[in-house]
Amino acid sequence: MSLFLETIKINNGRRINLDGHNHRMNRVRNRHFHEIRDIDLRDFIYVPDEFQDGIVKCRVVYGRLIQEITFEKYHFRNPRTFKLVNANEISYSEKSLDRSALDSLYNMREEADDIIIVKDNFITDSYYANLAFLQNGRWYTPAKPLLEGTFRAKLIKEGKIIPRSIKAEDISDFSKLKIFNALTEWEMHDPVLISRNQDH
């Protein structure tokens, strides 16, 4: 049975963006397990007392039904260097529990902190987050990421980022790079300055 994942931010006991996670989860469930009732994560996620303070990662594993819900304190990673990795055959349009293909790419990062995945010469995502690039005061996000993140959808709706096709050779046209996902959000990651003289 295929299993999928939603990773939800808990901020001081408050469950963040459940509407976005519900929408994606039920879309995936209906695609794989037809004619089933939607699930509302509000009925399943109850934050334990020991996870009421600070930022917590709530991990929901599901298939036709929810299989497991776990909590852990979130430790923010702040990668500063990235290696471009080509992966034309990769597919991760659904947040699958199986991340082995992504893990293999991440292991190719060498001395870099993280990777930027390039598919068919277009920029997609980093190992665990969506990307945005700054140009002339505006932030652009790859139009076809590997995974359409829930926070990415929110930022697009708010007009904070603009979808745009970005080729690998176009990275030097931008001045800064940001990573973000449902846990890191927008403000947590300091933008990385993009070098004009070498591959980022």
Short mmCIF file of N, CA and C in Angstrom, two decimals, residues 21 29 36 45 100 156 171:
data_model
loop_
_atom_site.label_atom_id
_atom_site.label_comp_id
_atom_site.label_asym_id
_atom_site.label_seq_id
_atom_site.Cartn_x
_atom_site.Cartn_y
_atom_site.Cartn_z
N HIS A 21 -3.06 21.70 4.25
CA HIS A 21 -2.66 20.30 4.39
C HIS A 21 -3.84 19.37 4.13
N ARG A 29 -5.36 11.31 -1.52
CA ARG A 29 -6.16 10.14 -1.14
C ARG A 29 -7.17 9.80 -2.21
N ILE A 36 -13.78 7.92 -1.53
CA ILE A 36 -13.64 7.89 -0.08
C ILE A 36 -13.98 9.26 0.49
N ILE A 45 -5.40 15.63 15.05
CA ILE A 45 -4.16 16.19 15.62
C ILE A 45 -4.47 16.91 16.92
N SER A 100 13.55 7.86 -1.02
CA SER A 100 14.85 7.27 -1.36
C SER A 100 15.49 7.95 -2.57
N ILE A 156 2.14 32.34 -2.92
CA ILE A 156 1.70 32.75 -4.26
C ILE A 156 0.37 33.48 -4.17
N ILE A 171 20.43 31.12 -13.11
CA ILE A 171 20.56 31.42 -11.68
C ILE A 171 21.37 32.69 -11.44
#
